[in-house]
């Protein structure tokens, strides 16, 4: 097993408690890496967090208990574009790959485009930081929740 490439890259994490009303007292963002999370992690990459991605983002949020049942300690959604429109939507681990370094390390970056991933990926990482599962999907369209959960079940079940 090999360590997840780019697991030390700093990503921007939006504060799930941020809102326009709380802007003066609640920080909008923080820098984190995949290594800053512990336990068995499922990383779900999205090309962006707007438009056709919102359905998939909602599926992940609405099915949090199923991820726990599949053995996942932390679900991390990594997007390749601006995610400010999703600030305050309550998802605890929504991060942006601002410099596309995580995407480049994992073969996700779309050549010549700074803010989009080439495909959607679900990557399972064990508690030691090793990649233990991965499934890639087409860029356009949303994956069904079962497709995402199957990666976790195979890796951690």
Coordinates of C-alpha atoms in Angstrom, one line a residue:
X1 CA 0.0 0.0 0.0
X2 CA 1.2 3.5 -0.8
X3 CA 0.6 6.7 1.0
X4 CA -2.0 9.0 -0.7
X5 CA -0.3 11.4 -3.0
X6 CA -0.8 15.0 -2.0
X7 CA -2.1 14.2 1.4
X8 CA 0.1 17.0 2.9
X9 CA -1.1 19.7 0.4
X10 CA -2.8 22.6 2.2
X11 CA -6.5 22.9 1.2
X12 CA -9.0 25.6 2.1
X13 CA -11.7 24.4 4.5
X14 CA -14.9 26.4 4.7
X15 CA -16.4 26.8 8.1
X16 CA -19.7 25.0 8.1
X17 CA -21.1 27.4 10.7
X18 CA -20.3 30.6 8.7
X19 CA -23.1 32.7 7.4
X20 CA -23.5 36.3 6.2
X21 CA -25.1 37.1 9.6
X22 CA -22.1 35.7 11.5
X23 CA -19.4 37.0 9.2
X24 CA -18.1 39.5 11.7
X25 CA -17.6 36.8 14.4
X26 CA -17.0 33.6 12.6
X27 CA -14.0 32.9 10.4
X28 CA -14.9 31.8 6.9
X29 CA -12.0 29.4 6.2
X30 CA -8.9 27.6 7.5
X31 CA -6.0 25.7 5.9
X32 CA -6.0 21.9 6.3
X33 CA -4.6 18.9 4.6
X34 CA -5.9 15.3 4.3
X35 CA -3.3 14.4 6.9
X36 CA -5.0 16.7 9.4
X37 CA -7.9 14.3 9.6
X38 CA -7.6 11.0 11.4
X39 CA -9.0 7.6 11.1
X40 CA -10.4 6.0 7.9
X41 CA -11.1 8.7 5.4
X42 CA -13.2 8.7 2.3
X43 CA -12.2 11.5 -0.1
X44 CA -14.8 12.5 -2.6
X45 CA -13.6 14.8 -5.3
X46 CA -16.0 17.0 -7.3
X47 CA -15.0 19.2 -10.2
X48 CA -16.7 22.2 -8.6
X49 CA -19.3 22.8 -5.9
X50 CA -22.0 24.5 -8.0
X51 CA -24.5 23.5 -10.5
X52 CA -24.4 19.8 -11.4
X53 CA -22.3 19.0 -8.3
X54 CA -24.9 20.2 -5.7
X55 CA -27.0 17.0 -6.1
X56 CA -24.0 14.8 -5.2
X57 CA -22.9 17.2 -2.4
X58 CA -26.4 16.9 -0.9
X59 CA -26.4 13.1 -1.3
X60 CA -23.2 12.8 0.7
X61 CA -24.5 15.2 3.4
X62 CA -27.9 13.4 3.6
X63 CA -26.3 9.9 3.9
X64 CA -23.6 10.6 6.6
X65 CA -24.8 7.7 8.7
X66 CA -24.3 5.3 5.9
X67 CA -20.7 6.3 5.6
X68 CA -20.2 5.6 9.3
X69 CA -21.9 2.2 8.9
X70 CA -19.4 1.5 6.1
X71 CA -16.5 2.1 8.4
X72 CA -15.6 5.7 7.5
X73 CA -14.4 8.0 10.2
X74 CA -14.2 11.2 8.1
X75 CA -15.8 12.0 4.7
X76 CA -13.8 14.8 3.0
X77 CA -15.2 16.5 -0.1
X78 CA -12.4 18.1 -2.2
X79 CA -13.5 20.5 -5.0
X80 CA -11.4 22.1 -7.7
X81 CA -13.3 25.4 -7.9
X82 CA -14.5 28.2 -5.7
X83 CA -16.8 26.9 -3.0
X84 CA -17.8 30.2 -1.3
X85 CA -21.4 29.6 -2.4
X86 CA -21.4 26.5 -0.2
X87 CA -20.1 28.3 2.9
X88 CA -22.5 27.8 5.8
X89 CA -24.3 24.9 4.2
X90 CA -23.4 22.8 7.2
X91 CA -21.0 20.3 5.6
X92 CA -18.1 19.8 8.0
X93 CA -15.3 18.7 5.7
X94 CA -15.7 20.7 2.5
X95 CA -12.3 21.8 1.1
X96 CA -11.1 23.5 -2.0
X97 CA -7.9 22.6 -3.8
X98 CA -7.0 26.2 -4.5
X99 CA -3.7 25.6 -6.2
X100 CA -4.8 22.3 -7.8
X101 CA -1.8 20.6 -6.0
X102 CA -3.9 17.7 -4.6
X103 CA -5.5 17.2 -8.0
X104 CA -2.1 17.2 -9.8
X105 CA -0.7 14.7 -7.3
X106 CA -3.7 12.4 -7.9
X107 CA -4.0 12.7 -11.6
X108 CA -7.3 14.7 -11.3
X109 CA -6.2 18.1 -12.8
X110 CA -7.6 19.1 -16.2
X111 CA -4.6 20.3 -18.2
X112 CA -4.8 24.0 -19.1
X113 CA -7.7 24.6 -16.7
X114 CA -6.8 26.0 -13.3
X115 CA -10.0 25.3 -11.4
X116 CA -11.6 22.0 -12.6
X117 CA -10.8 18.4 -12.1
X118 CA -10.7 16.0 -15.0
X119 CA -13.0 13.5 -13.3
X120 CA -14.8 12.7 -10.1
X121 CA -13.0 10.3 -7.8
X122 CA -13.8 8.5 -4.6
X123 CA -10.6 7.6 -2.7
X124 CA -10.4 5.5 0.5
X125 CA -7.5 6.2 2.9
X126 CA -6.8 4.0 5.9
X127 CA -5.9 5.3 9.4
X128 CA -2.2 5.1 8.4
X129 CA -2.6 7.4 5.4
X130 CA -2.4 4.7 2.8
X131 CA -4.7 4.7 -0.2
X132 CA -6.7 1.5 0.0
X133 CA -9.3 2.1 -2.7
X134 CA -10.2 4.3 -5.6
X135 CA -12.9 4.6 -8.2
X136 CA -13.0 7.2 -10.9
X137 CA -16.1 8.4 -12.7
X138 CA -17.0 10.7 -15.6
X139 CA -16.7 14.4 -15.1
X140 CA -20.3 15.3 -16.0
X141 CA -23.3 13.9 -14.2
X142 CA -23.7 12.8 -10.6
X143 CA -22.7 9.5 -9.1
X144 CA -25.4 7.6 -7.1
X145 CA -24.8 7.3 -3.4
X146 CA -24.4 3.5 -3.8
X147 CA -21.4 4.0 -6.1
X148 CA -19.7 6.2 -3.6
X149 CA -20.5 4.0 -0.6
X150 CA -19.2 0.9 -2.5
X151 CA -15.7 2.2 -2.4
X152 CA -15.9 2.6 1.4
X153 CA -17.4 -0.8 1.8
X154 CA -14.7 -2.5 -0.3
X155 CA -11.9 -0.7 1.5
X156 CA -13.1 -0.8 5.1
X157 CA -15.8 -3.6 5.2

